[in-house]
Coordinates of C-alpha atoms in Angstrom, one line a residue:
X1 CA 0.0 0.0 0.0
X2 CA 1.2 3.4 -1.0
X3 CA 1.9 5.8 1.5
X4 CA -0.5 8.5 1.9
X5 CA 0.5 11.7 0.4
X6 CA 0.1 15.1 2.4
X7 CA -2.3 16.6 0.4
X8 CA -4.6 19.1 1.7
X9 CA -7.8 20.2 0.0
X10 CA -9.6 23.6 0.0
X11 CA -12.0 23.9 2.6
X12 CA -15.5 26.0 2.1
X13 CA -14.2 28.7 4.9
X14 CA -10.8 29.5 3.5
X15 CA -11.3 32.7 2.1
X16 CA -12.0 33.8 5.2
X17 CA -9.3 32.3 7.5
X18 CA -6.5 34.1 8.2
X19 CA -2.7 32.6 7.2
X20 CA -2.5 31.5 10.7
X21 CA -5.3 29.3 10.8
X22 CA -7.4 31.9 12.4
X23 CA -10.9 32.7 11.3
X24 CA -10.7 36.5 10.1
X25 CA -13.5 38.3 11.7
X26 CA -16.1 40.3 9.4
X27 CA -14.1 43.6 10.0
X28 CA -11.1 41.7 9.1
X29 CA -12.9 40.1 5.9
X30 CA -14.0 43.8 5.0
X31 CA -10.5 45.3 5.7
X32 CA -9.0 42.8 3.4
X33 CA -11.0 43.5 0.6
X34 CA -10.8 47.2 1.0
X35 CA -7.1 46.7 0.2
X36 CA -5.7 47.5 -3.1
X37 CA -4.0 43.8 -3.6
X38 CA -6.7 41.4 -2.1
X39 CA -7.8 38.2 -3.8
X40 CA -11.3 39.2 -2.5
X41 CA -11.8 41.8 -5.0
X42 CA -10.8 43.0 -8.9
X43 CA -10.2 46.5 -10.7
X44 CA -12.5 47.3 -6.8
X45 CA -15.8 45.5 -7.3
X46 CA -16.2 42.6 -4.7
X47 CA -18.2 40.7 -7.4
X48 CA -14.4 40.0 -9.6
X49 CA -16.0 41.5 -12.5
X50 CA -14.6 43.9 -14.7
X51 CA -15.2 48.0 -14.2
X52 CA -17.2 50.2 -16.4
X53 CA -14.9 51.2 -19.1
X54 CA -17.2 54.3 -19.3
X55 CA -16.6 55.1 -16.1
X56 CA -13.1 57.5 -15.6
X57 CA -11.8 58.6 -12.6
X58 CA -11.7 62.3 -12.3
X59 CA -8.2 64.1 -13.7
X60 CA -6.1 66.0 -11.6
X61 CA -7.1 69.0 -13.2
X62 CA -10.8 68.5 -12.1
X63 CA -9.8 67.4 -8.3
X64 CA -7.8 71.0 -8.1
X65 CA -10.8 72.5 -9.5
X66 CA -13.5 70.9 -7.4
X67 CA -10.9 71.6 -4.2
X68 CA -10.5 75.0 -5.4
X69 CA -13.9 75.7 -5.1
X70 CA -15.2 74.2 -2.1
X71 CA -12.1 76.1 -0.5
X72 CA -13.6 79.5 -2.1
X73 CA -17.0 78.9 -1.0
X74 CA -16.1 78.3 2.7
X75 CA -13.2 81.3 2.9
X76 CA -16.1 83.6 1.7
X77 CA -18.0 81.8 4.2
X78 CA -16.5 82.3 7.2
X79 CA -15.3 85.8 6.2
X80 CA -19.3 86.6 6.2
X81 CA -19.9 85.3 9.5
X82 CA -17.2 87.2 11.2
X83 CA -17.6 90.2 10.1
X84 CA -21.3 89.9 11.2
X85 CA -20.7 88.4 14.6
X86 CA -18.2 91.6 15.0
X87 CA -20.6 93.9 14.1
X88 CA -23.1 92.0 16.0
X89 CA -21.7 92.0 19.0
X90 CA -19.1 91.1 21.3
X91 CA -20.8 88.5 22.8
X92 CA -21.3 86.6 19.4
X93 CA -17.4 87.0 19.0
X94 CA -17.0 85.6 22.3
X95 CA -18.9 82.5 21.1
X96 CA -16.9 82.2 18.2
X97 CA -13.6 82.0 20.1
X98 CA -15.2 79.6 22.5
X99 CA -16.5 77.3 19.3
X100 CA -12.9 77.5 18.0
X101 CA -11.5 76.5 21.1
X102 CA -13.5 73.3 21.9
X103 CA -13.2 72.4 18.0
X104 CA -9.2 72.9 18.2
X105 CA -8.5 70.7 21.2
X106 CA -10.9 68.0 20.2
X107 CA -8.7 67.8 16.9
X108 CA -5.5 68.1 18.8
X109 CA -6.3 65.3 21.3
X110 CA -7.7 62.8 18.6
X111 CA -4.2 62.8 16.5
X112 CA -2.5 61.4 19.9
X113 CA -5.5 58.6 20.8
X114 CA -5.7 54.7 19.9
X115 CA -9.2 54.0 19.8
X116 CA -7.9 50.1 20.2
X117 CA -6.7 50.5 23.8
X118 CA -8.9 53.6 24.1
X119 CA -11.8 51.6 23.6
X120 CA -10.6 48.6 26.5
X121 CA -10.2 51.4 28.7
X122 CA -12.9 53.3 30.6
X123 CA -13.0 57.4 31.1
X124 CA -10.1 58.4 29.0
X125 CA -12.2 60.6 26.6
X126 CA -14.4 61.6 29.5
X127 CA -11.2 62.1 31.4
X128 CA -9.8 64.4 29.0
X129 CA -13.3 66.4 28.3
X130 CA -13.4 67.2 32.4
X131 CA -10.2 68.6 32.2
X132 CA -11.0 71.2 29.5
X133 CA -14.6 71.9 31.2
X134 CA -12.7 72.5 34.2
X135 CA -10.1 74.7 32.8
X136 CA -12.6 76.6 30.9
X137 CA -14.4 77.6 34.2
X138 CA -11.3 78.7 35.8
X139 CA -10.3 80.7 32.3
X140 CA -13.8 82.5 31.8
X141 CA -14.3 82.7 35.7
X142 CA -11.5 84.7 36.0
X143 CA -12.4 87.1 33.1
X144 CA -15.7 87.3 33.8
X145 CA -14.9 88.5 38.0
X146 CA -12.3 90.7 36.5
X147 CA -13.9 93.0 34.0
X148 CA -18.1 92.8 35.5
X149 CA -16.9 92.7 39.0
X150 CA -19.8 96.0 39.8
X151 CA -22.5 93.1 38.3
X152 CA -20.9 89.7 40.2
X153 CA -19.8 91.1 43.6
X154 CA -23.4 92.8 44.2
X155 CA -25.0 89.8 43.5
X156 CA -26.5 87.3 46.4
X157 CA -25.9 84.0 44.7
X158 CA -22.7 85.0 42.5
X159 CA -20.7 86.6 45.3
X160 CA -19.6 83.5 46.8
X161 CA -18.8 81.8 43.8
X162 CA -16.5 84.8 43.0
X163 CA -14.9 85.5 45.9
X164 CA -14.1 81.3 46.4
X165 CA -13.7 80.7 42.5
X166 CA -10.1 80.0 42.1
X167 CA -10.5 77.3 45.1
X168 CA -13.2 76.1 43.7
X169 CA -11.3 75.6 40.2
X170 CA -8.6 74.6 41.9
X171 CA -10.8 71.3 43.6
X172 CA -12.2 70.7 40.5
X173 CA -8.8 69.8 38.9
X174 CA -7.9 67.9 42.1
X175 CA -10.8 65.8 41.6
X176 CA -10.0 64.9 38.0
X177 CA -6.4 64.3 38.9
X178 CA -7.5 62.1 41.9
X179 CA -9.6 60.0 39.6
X180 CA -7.4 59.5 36.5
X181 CA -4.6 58.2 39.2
X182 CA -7.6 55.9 40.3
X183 CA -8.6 55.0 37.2
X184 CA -4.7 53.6 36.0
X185 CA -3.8 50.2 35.0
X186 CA -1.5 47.5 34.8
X187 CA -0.3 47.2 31.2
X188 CA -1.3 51.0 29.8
X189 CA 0.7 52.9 32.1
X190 CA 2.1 54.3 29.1
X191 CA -0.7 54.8 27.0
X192 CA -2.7 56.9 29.8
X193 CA 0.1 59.0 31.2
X194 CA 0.8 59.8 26.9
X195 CA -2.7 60.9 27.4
X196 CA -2.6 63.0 30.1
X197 CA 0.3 64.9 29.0
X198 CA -1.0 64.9 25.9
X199 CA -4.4 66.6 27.5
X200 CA -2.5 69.0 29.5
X201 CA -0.2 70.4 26.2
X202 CA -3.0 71.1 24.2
X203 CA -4.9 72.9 27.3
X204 CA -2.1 74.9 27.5
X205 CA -1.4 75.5 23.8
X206 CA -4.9 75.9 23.1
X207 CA -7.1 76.8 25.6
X208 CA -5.2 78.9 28.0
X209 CA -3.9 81.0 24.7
X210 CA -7.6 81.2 23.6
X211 CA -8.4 82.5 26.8
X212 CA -6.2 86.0 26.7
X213 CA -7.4 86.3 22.7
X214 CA -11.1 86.9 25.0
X215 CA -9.8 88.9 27.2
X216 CA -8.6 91.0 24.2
X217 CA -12.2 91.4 23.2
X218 CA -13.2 92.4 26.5
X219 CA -10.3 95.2 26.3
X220 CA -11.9 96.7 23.1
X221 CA -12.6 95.2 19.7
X222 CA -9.4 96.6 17.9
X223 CA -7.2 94.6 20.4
X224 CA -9.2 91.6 18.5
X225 CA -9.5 92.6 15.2
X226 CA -6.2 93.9 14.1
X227 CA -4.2 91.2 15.6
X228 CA -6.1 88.4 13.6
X229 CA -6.2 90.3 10.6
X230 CA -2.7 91.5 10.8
X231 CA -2.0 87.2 10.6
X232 CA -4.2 86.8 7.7
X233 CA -2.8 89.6 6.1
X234 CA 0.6 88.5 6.5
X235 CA -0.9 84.7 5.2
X236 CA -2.1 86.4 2.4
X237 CA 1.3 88.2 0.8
X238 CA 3.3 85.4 1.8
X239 CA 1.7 83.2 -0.4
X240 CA 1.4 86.2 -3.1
X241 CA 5.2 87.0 -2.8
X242 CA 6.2 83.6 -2.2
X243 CA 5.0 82.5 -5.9
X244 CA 5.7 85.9 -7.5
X245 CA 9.8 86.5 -6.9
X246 CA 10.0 83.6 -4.1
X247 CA 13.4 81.7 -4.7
X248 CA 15.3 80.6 -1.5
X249 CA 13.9 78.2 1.1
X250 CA 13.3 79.8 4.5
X251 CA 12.8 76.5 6.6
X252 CA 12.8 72.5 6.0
X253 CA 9.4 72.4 8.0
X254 CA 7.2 74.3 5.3
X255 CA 9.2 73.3 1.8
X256 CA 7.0 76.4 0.2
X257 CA 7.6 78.8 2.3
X258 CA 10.6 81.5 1.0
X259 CA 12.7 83.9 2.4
X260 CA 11.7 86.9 0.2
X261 CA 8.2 85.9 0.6
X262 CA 8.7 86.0 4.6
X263 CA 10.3 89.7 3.8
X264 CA 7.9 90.9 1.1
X265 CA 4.9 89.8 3.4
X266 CA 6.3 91.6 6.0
X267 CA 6.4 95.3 4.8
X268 CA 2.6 94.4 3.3
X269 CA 1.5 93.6 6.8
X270 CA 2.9 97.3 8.5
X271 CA 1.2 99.0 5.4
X272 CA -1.9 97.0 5.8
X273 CA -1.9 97.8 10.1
X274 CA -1.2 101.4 9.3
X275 CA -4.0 102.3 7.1
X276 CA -5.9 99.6 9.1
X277 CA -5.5 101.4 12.5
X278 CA -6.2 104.6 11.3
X279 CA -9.7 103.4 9.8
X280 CA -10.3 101.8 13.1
X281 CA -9.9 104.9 15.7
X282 CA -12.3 106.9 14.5
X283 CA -14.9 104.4 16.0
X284 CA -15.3 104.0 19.5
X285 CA -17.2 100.5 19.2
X286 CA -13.6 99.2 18.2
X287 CA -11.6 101.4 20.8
X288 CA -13.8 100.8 23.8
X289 CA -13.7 98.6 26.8
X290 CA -16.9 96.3 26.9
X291 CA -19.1 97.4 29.5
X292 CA -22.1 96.8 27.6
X293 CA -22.4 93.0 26.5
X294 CA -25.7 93.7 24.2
X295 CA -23.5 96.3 22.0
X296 CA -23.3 96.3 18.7
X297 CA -22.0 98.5 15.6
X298 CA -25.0 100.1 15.3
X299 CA -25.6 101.6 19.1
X300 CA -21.7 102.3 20.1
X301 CA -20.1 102.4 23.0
X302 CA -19.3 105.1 25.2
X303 CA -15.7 105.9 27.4
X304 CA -13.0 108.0 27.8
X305 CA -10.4 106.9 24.8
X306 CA -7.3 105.5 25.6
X307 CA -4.8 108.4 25.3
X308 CA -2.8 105.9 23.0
X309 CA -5.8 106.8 20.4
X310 CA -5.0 110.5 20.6
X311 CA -2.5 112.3 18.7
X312 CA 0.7 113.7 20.2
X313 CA 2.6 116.4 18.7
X314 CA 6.2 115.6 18.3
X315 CA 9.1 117.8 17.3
X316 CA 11.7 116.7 14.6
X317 CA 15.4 117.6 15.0
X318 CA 15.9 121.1 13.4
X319 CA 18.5 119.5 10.5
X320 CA 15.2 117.2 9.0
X321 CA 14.2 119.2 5.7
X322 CA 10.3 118.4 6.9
X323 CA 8.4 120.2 9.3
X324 CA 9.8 120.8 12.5
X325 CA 6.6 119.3 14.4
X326 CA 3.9 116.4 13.3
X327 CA 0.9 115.1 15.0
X328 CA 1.0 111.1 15.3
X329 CA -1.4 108.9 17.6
X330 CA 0.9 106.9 20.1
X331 CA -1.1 103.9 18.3
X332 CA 0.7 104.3 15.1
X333 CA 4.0 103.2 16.8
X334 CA 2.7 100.1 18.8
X335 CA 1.1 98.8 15.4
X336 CA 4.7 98.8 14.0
X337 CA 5.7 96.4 16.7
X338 CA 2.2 94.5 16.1
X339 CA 2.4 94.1 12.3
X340 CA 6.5 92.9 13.2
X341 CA 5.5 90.1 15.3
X342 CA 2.9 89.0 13.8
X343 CA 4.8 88.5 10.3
X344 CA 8.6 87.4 11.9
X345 CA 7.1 85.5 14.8
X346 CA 3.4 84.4 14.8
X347 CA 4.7 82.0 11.7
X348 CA 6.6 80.1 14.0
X349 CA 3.2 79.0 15.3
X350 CA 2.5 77.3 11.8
X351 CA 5.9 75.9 11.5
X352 CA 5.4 74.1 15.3
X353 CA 1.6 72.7 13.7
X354 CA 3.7 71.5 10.5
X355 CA 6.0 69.7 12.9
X356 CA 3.1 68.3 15.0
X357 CA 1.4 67.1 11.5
X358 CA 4.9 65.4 10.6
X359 CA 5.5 63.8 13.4
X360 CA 2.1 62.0 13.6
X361 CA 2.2 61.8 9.4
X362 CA -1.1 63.8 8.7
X363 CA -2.0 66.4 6.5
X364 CA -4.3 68.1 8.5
X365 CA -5.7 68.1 12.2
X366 CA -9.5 67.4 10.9
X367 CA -12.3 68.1 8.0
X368 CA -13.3 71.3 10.2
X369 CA -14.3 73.3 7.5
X370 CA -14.5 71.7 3.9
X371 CA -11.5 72.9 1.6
X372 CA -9.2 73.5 4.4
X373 CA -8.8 70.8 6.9
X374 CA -9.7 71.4 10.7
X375 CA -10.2 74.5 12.9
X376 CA -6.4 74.0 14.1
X377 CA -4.9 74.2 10.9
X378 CA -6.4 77.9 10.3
X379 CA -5.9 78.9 14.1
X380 CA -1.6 78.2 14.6
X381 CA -0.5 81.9 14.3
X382 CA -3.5 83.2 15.8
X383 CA -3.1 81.7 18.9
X384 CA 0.6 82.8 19.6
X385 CA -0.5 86.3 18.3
X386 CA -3.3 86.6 20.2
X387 CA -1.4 86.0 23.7
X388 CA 1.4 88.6 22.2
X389 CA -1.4 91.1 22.1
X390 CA -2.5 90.2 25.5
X391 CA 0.6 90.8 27.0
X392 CA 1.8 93.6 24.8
X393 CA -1.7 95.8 25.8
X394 CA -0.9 95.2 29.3
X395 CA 2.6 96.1 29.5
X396 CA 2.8 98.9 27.4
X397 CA -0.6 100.5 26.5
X398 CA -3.2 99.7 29.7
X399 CA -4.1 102.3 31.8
X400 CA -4.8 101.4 35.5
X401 CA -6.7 103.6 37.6
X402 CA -9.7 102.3 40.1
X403 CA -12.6 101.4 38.5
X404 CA -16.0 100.2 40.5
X405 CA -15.8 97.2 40.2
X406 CA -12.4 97.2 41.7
X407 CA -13.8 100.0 44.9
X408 CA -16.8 97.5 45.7
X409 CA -14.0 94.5 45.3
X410 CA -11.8 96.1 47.8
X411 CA -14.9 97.6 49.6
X412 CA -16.3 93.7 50.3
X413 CA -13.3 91.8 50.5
X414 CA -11.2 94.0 53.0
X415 CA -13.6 95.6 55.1
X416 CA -16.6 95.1 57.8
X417 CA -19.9 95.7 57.2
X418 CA -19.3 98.5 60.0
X419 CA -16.4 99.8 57.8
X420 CA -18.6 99.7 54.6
X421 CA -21.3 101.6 55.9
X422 CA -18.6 104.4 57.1
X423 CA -18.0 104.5 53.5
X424 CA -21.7 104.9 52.2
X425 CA -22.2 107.5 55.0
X426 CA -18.9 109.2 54.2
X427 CA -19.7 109.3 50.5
X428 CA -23.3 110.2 50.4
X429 CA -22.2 113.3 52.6
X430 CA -19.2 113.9 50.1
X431 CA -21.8 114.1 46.8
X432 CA -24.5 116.3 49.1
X433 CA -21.5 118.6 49.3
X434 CA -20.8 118.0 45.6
X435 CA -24.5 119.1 44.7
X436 CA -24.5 115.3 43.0
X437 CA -27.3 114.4 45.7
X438 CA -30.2 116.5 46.9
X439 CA -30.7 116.8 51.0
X440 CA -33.6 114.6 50.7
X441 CA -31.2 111.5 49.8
X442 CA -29.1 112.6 52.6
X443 CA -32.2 113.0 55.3
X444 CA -33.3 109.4 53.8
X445 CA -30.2 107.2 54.1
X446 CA -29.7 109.1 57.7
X447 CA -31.4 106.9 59.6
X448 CA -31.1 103.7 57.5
X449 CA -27.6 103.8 58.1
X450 CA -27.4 104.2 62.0
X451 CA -25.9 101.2 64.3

């Protein structure tokens, strides 16, 4: 008798067992065939038959065109909405920023997750959620006390949540921190402490930046406006001069970007802020401090300008062959230093996103906005430049002086109600003598105000 050969015959299930022996699941069944190579499918149809001949994939020409477009569309788009939540209000701009910054740090945190072990392990997206909720409430906590401190400190219920907010923040955090430390375990140590870093950068980068761009807003809608168009601006001839007389490389992280584009784009941008600025001045809805939240273009606001927005007269050396004096605003100087960083510096911001991209090998943080990628990719510079503005106004251009809300802050926090009503009694008496008050205001608080 003949020995028996090894021969193996076909079985009914082996197009859909795996090399190993191991039945392939239905997601691994559909992953295969999705593959350009796999046996399961021909020229894309799962059926091995042929593809229409009729049927021919779009040319590059009509992908750049179609791209081209929806990009168009959605520029002009969100140009419109803007301007009209500008003009609207600031509390619609407000909303905006806020939008932009949930958006941003979802697409930041999704490039660094792996749904696989994400998915065996419970809380990490709720985990990283919490931590922006409760770093947003400490952020718009903190601006909300500061600049409507006469509305929050006078208030029953919101008096104790201001005056204990930053503790309150502060246990907030400690709770999440408590509970991710709870929540570890054995065997994605690593994964989950990536993650929390992770959460904690893009707070940082993202959120806590986003943060001073509101409190710009809340400073007066020019500190808002110019720097982000200033960016754009400088976006704009960049590109223009890059492709016009662009020749040398200006860094390895953004191939297309050139040094005489970088240069050109720069004297655009201080021409652009010049004339910009001026325009702006002349309108005290853009040069104000919000204290009216239901402002718009149409009904103004109304304060004492910022002497920064007044011109100075300033005398030129005799040997100059112009005028010996001309009449500048102060504001004309500090957009020099705006327009500066905002086309030498704010790009940086872009180059650090390219990097982040590379690094993770993706095009762009999301599909945001059709034609463009995600909310991140159109927001780099703007963060940086929006905490330079920040910081720049209060250094160099903000003038302090007590406000109310910052008497009645001071009034509640560091004295006794015996001491406070010393102060009512000591300034009612002060505007009778002013002629402010009549006598009757005077005879009526009298007796109210007796121990």
């Amino acid at each position: 008798m003949a020995p028996r050969r090894n021969v193996q015959f076909q079985h009914r299930g082996s197009l859909s067992s795996g090399v190993d022996g191991r039945r392939l699941s239905v997601s691994d069944v559909s992953e295969a065939a999705s593959e350009p190579g796999s046996p399961l499918t021909r020229n894309g149809k799962g059926d091995g038959g042929q593809s229409d001949p009729n049927l021919q994939p779009p040319s590059d020409y009509e992908k750049k065109k179609q791209t081209f477009i929806t990009r168009t569309i959605w520029t002009l788009l969100m140009i419109a909405v803007f301007f009209v939540s500008m003009f609207a209000g600031h509390i619609y701009v407000i909303a905006i920023v806020t939008a932009v910054q949930v958006v941003s740090f979802k697409e930041v945190i999704a490039i660094a997750s792996v749904p696989s072990r994400a998915r065996r392990l419970r809380f990490t997206k709720s985990l990283n959620w919490y931590f922006l909720a409760s770093t947003m409430y400490f952020l718009y906590g903190e601006s909300i006390i500061y600049y409507f401190k006469h509305i929050v400190l006078v208030d029953k219920v919101l008096l104790p949540l201001a005056t204990h907010h930053r503790f309150i923040s502060f246990m907030l955090y400690i709770f999440g921190f408590v509970f991710f430390v709870a929540s570890l375990q054995k065997g994605h140590y690593r994964f989950q402490f990536t993650q929390f870093a992770w959460t904690h950068m893009a707070l940082y980068l993202i959120v806590v930046q986003a943060h001073f761009i509101m409190n710009n807003i809340f400073e007066g809608m020019i500190w808002f406006f110019l720097p982000v168009s200033l960016v754009i601006t400088n976006d704009i001839f960049a590109y223009i001069c890059g492709i016009t007389f662009g020749r040398t490389q200006l860094i390895k992280l953004s191939p297309k970007k050139t040094v005489e584009g970088f240069v050109g784009a720069w004297f655009m941008t201080i021409v652009f802020g010049l004339l910009m600025t001026n325009v702006l001045m002349r309108y005290s809805y853009f040069i104000c401090p919000v204290n009216d939240l239901g402002a718009n273009i149409f009904t103004g606001l109304e304060c004492t300008p910022n002497p920064v927005f007044k011109p100075h007269r300033y005398y030129l050396p005799s040997w100059t062959p112009f005028a010996q004096t001309i009449d500048i605003t102060p504001m004309q100087f500090h957009i020099l230093v705006f327009a500066t960083f905002a086309s030498l510096i704010a790009p940086f911001g872009g180059f650090f996103a390219s990097g982040l991209k590379r690094t993770f090998k993706i095009k762009d943080f999301g599909e945001s906005i059709p034609g463009h990628g995600g909310i991140t990719d159109r927001m780099d510079c703007q963060f940086i430049m929006g905490f330079f503005a920040f910081m720049y106004y209060q250094s160099f251009i903000a003038v302090y002086k007590a406000s109310v809300g910052s008497v009645i802050e001071t009034a509640i926090t560091g004295l006794s109600p015996e001491e406070q009503l010393e102060v009512i009694k000591g300034l009612s008496k002060y505007l009778y003598n002013q002629g402010v008050v009549s006598e009757t205001v005077l005879q009526c608080l009298a007796p109210k105000l007796k121990r």
